[in-house]
Amino acid sequence: MKRLGLALALIGLAVPEAAMAQQRACITAPEAEAMTLVAMPDILRETGRVCAARLPANSLIRGNGTLIAKYETAAEQAWPAARAAIVKLSDPTVDTLLQSDFARPLLTSLLVPFIVGRIGLEDCGVIDRLATQLAPLPPRNMASVVVTALQYLKSEKARGRQVAVPDLPLCPIGTR
């Protein structure tokens, strides 16, 4: 019951404040990369689950092997920076709640379906191919590729182009 109360308090504090903060703050590329790294193991797992029927059993994205383990280690290391970025977008009082061992899994469980839910089954092959091509990169480089792509797509959307990219509070390219 105590965990449920913490979860509800976390959600209650973070969501309204984050919406207001998005109007006045943005997260830099390094902050976004840390947040990406924290979510990446769960994104990979869920993508593998969603795409299981479309990919061969030996595809990298379906496996629970060393790729996910590599990202779990990076996620652990990135959590303090990601937590600071979340606090930046919301309210300093949220930091106390985010120090709980329960906070990170709760946040990723809310975020991952939002991201993976956008995957079309017809895209699973391309996603697996990209994951395979990018797998040799260190996790931080992979997160940088993801964030740079999102920043580019966001800038294209701002120019009026039809781009399906979530409205994330990313600072413009070049902002540190």
CSV table of C-alpha atoms in Angstrom, one decimal:
chain,number,residue,atom,x,y,z
A,1,MET,CA,0.0,0.0,0.0
A,2,LYS,CA,2.9,2.3,0.8
A,3,ARG,CA,4.3,1.7,-2.7
A,4,LEU,CA,0.9,2.4,-4.3
A,5,GLY,CA,0.8,5.7,-2.4
A,6,LEU,CA,4.3,6.6,-3.6
A,7,ALA,CA,3.4,5.8,-7.2
A,8,LEU,CA,0.2,7.9,-7.1
A,9,ALA,CA,2.0,10.8,-5.5
A,10,LEU,CA,4.8,10.5,-8.1
A,11,ILE,CA,2.4,10.5,-10.9
A,12,GLY,CA,0.3,13.3,-9.4
A,13,LEU,CA,3.2,15.6,-8.9
A,14,ALA,CA,5.1,14.8,-12.1
A,15,VAL,CA,2.3,15.0,-14.7
A,16,PRO,CA,0.8,18.5,-14.0
A,17,GLU,CA,4.1,20.0,-13.3
A,18,ALA,CA,5.8,18.5,-16.3
A,19,ALA,CA,3.1,19.8,-18.6
A,20,MET,CA,3.6,23.3,-17.2
A,21,ALA,CA,7.4,23.0,-17.2
A,22,GLN,CA,7.4,21.9,-20.8
A,23,GLN,CA,6.3,25.4,-21.7
A,24,ARG,CA,9.3,27.0,-20.0
A,25,ALA,CA,12.0,24.3,-20.0
A,26,CYS,CA,13.6,21.9,-22.4
A,27,ILE,CA,16.0,19.1,-21.9
A,28,THR,CA,19.4,19.2,-23.6
A,29,ALA,CA,20.8,16.4,-25.7
A,30,PRO,CA,22.9,14.9,-22.8
A,31,GLU,CA,19.8,14.9,-20.5
A,32,ALA,CA,17.7,13.3,-23.2
A,33,GLU,CA,20.4,10.7,-23.8
A,34,ALA,CA,20.3,9.8,-20.2
A,35,MET,CA,16.6,9.5,-20.2
A,36,THR,CA,16.8,7.3,-23.4
A,37,LEU,CA,19.4,5.1,-21.8
A,38,VAL,CA,17.2,4.5,-18.7
A,39,ALA,CA,14.3,3.4,-20.9
A,40,MET,CA,16.3,1.5,-23.5
A,41,PRO,CA,16.3,-2.0,-21.9
A,42,ASP,CA,12.5,-2.0,-21.5
A,43,ILE,CA,12.0,-0.5,-25.0
A,44,LEU,CA,14.1,-3.3,-26.4
A,45,ARG,CA,12.3,-6.0,-24.5
A,46,GLU,CA,8.9,-4.7,-25.4
A,47,THR,CA,9.8,-4.2,-29.0
A,48,GLY,CA,11.0,-7.8,-29.1
A,49,ARG,CA,7.7,-8.9,-27.7
A,50,VAL,CA,5.6,-6.8,-30.1
A,51,CYS,CA,7.6,-7.9,-33.1
A,52,ALA,CA,8.0,-11.6,-32.1
A,53,ALA,CA,5.5,-12.8,-34.7
A,54,ARG,CA,7.2,-10.8,-37.5
A,55,LEU,CA,10.8,-11.7,-36.8
A,56,PRO,CA,12.8,-14.9,-36.9
A,57,ALA,CA,13.6,-16.4,-33.5
A,58,ASN,CA,17.3,-15.6,-33.9
A,59,SER,CA,16.7,-11.9,-34.5
A,60,LEU,CA,18.6,-9.5,-32.3
A,61,ILE,CA,15.6,-7.6,-31.2
A,62,ARG,CA,13.8,-10.7,-30.0
A,63,GLY,CA,16.7,-12.0,-27.9
A,64,ASN,CA,17.3,-11.3,-24.3
A,65,GLY,CA,21.0,-11.7,-24.6
A,66,THR,CA,23.9,-9.4,-24.2
A,67,LEU,CA,22.4,-6.5,-26.0
A,68,ILE,CA,19.8,-5.9,-23.3
A,69,ALA,CA,22.3,-6.6,-20.5
A,70,LYS,CA,24.6,-4.0,-22.0
A,71,TYR,CA,21.8,-1.5,-21.9
A,72,GLU,CA,20.8,-2.4,-18.3
A,73,THR,CA,24.2,-1.5,-17.1
A,74,ALA,CA,24.1,1.8,-19.0
A,75,ALA,CA,20.6,2.5,-17.7
A,76,GLU,CA,21.8,2.1,-14.1
A,77,GLN,CA,24.7,4.5,-14.7
A,78,ALA,CA,22.4,7.1,-16.5
A,79,TRP,CA,19.7,7.1,-13.9
A,80,PRO,CA,21.1,10.0,-11.8
A,81,ALA,CA,21.3,12.3,-14.9
A,82,ALA,CA,17.9,11.2,-16.1
A,83,ARG,CA,16.4,11.8,-12.7
A,84,ALA,CA,17.9,15.4,-12.7
A,85,ALA,CA,16.3,16.0,-16.1
A,86,ILE,CA,12.9,14.8,-14.9
A,87,VAL,CA,13.2,17.2,-11.9
A,88,LYS,CA,14.2,20.0,-14.3
A,89,LEU,CA,11.0,19.5,-16.2
A,90,SER,CA,8.8,19.2,-13.2
A,91,ASP,CA,9.4,20.4,-9.7
A,92,PRO,CA,12.4,20.1,-7.3
A,93,THR,CA,10.2,18.3,-4.7
A,94,VAL,CA,9.8,15.4,-7.2
A,95,ASP,CA,13.5,14.5,-6.6
A,96,THR,CA,12.8,13.0,-3.2
A,97,LEU,CA,10.2,10.7,-4.7
A,98,LEU,CA,12.5,9.8,-7.6
A,99,GLN,CA,15.1,8.5,-5.2
A,100,SER,CA,12.9,5.5,-4.4
A,101,ASP,CA,13.9,2.2,-5.9
A,102,PHE,CA,10.3,2.0,-7.1
A,103,ALA,CA,10.4,5.2,-9.1
A,104,ARG,CA,12.5,4.2,-12.1
A,105,PRO,CA,10.5,1.0,-13.0
A,106,LEU,CA,7.3,3.0,-12.5
A,107,LEU,CA,8.4,5.7,-14.9
A,108,THR,CA,9.7,3.3,-17.6
A,109,SER,CA,6.5,1.2,-17.3
A,110,LEU,CA,4.5,4.4,-18.1
A,111,LEU,CA,6.9,5.6,-20.9
A,112,VAL,CA,7.7,2.4,-22.8
A,113,PRO,CA,4.1,1.6,-23.9
A,114,PHE,CA,3.8,5.2,-25.2
A,115,ILE,CA,6.9,4.6,-27.4
A,116,VAL,CA,6.5,1.0,-28.4
A,117,GLY,CA,2.8,1.5,-29.0
A,118,ARG,CA,3.7,3.6,-32.0
A,119,ILE,CA,5.5,0.7,-33.7
A,120,GLY,CA,3.7,-0.7,-36.8
A,121,LEU,CA,4.2,-4.4,-37.2
A,122,GLU,CA,5.3,-3.7,-40.8
A,123,ASP,CA,8.2,-1.8,-39.3
A,124,CYS,CA,9.6,-4.6,-37.2
A,125,GLY,CA,12.0,-5.8,-39.9
A,126,VAL,CA,13.5,-2.3,-40.3
A,127,ILE,CA,13.7,-1.9,-36.5
A,128,ASP,CA,15.5,-5.2,-36.2
A,129,ARG,CA,17.9,-4.3,-39.0
A,130,LEU,CA,18.7,-0.9,-37.4
A,131,ALA,CA,19.2,-2.5,-34.0
A,132,THR,CA,21.6,-5.1,-35.5
A,133,GLN,CA,23.5,-2.4,-37.3
A,134,LEU,CA,23.8,-0.1,-34.3
A,135,ALA,CA,24.4,-2.9,-31.7
A,136,PRO,CA,28.2,-2.6,-31.8
A,137,LEU,CA,28.0,1.0,-30.7
A,138,PRO,CA,28.4,1.8,-27.0
A,139,PRO,CA,24.9,2.4,-25.4
A,140,ARG,CA,25.7,6.2,-25.0
A,141,ASN,CA,26.3,6.5,-28.7
A,142,MET,CA,23.1,4.7,-29.5
A,143,ALA,CA,21.2,7.0,-27.2
A,144,SER,CA,22.9,10.0,-29.0
A,145,VAL,CA,21.7,8.7,-32.4
A,146,VAL,CA,18.2,8.4,-31.1
A,147,VAL,CA,18.1,11.9,-29.6
A,148,THR,CA,19.8,13.5,-32.6
A,149,ALA,CA,17.1,11.8,-34.8
A,150,LEU,CA,14.3,13.1,-32.6
A,151,GLN,CA,15.8,16.6,-32.6
A,152,TYR,CA,16.0,16.6,-36.3
A,153,LEU,CA,12.5,15.3,-36.8
A,154,LYS,CA,11.2,17.9,-34.3
A,155,SER,CA,13.0,20.7,-36.3
A,156,GLU,CA,11.4,19.4,-39.5
A,157,LYS,CA,8.0,19.4,-37.9
A,158,ALA,CA,8.6,23.0,-36.7
A,159,ARG,CA,9.3,23.9,-40.4
A,160,GLY,CA,5.8,22.6,-41.3
A,161,ARG,CA,6.8,19.2,-42.6
A,162,GLN,CA,4.5,16.3,-42.0
A,163,VAL,CA,6.6,14.3,-39.4
A,164,ALA,CA,5.2,11.9,-36.9
A,165,VAL,CA,7.3,12.7,-33.9
A,166,PRO,CA,6.0,13.1,-30.3
A,167,ASP,CA,6.1,16.7,-29.0
A,168,LEU,CA,8.9,16.2,-26.6
A,169,PRO,CA,10.5,19.1,-24.6
A,170,LEU,CA,13.9,18.7,-26.4
A,171,CYS,CA,16.0,21.8,-26.7
A,172,PRO,CA,16.9,22.8,-30.2
A,173,ILE,CA,19.9,21.2,-31.8
A,174,GLY,CA,23.1,22.9,-30.6
A,175,THR,CA,21.8,23.8,-27.2
A,176,ARG,CA,23.9,22.3,-24.3
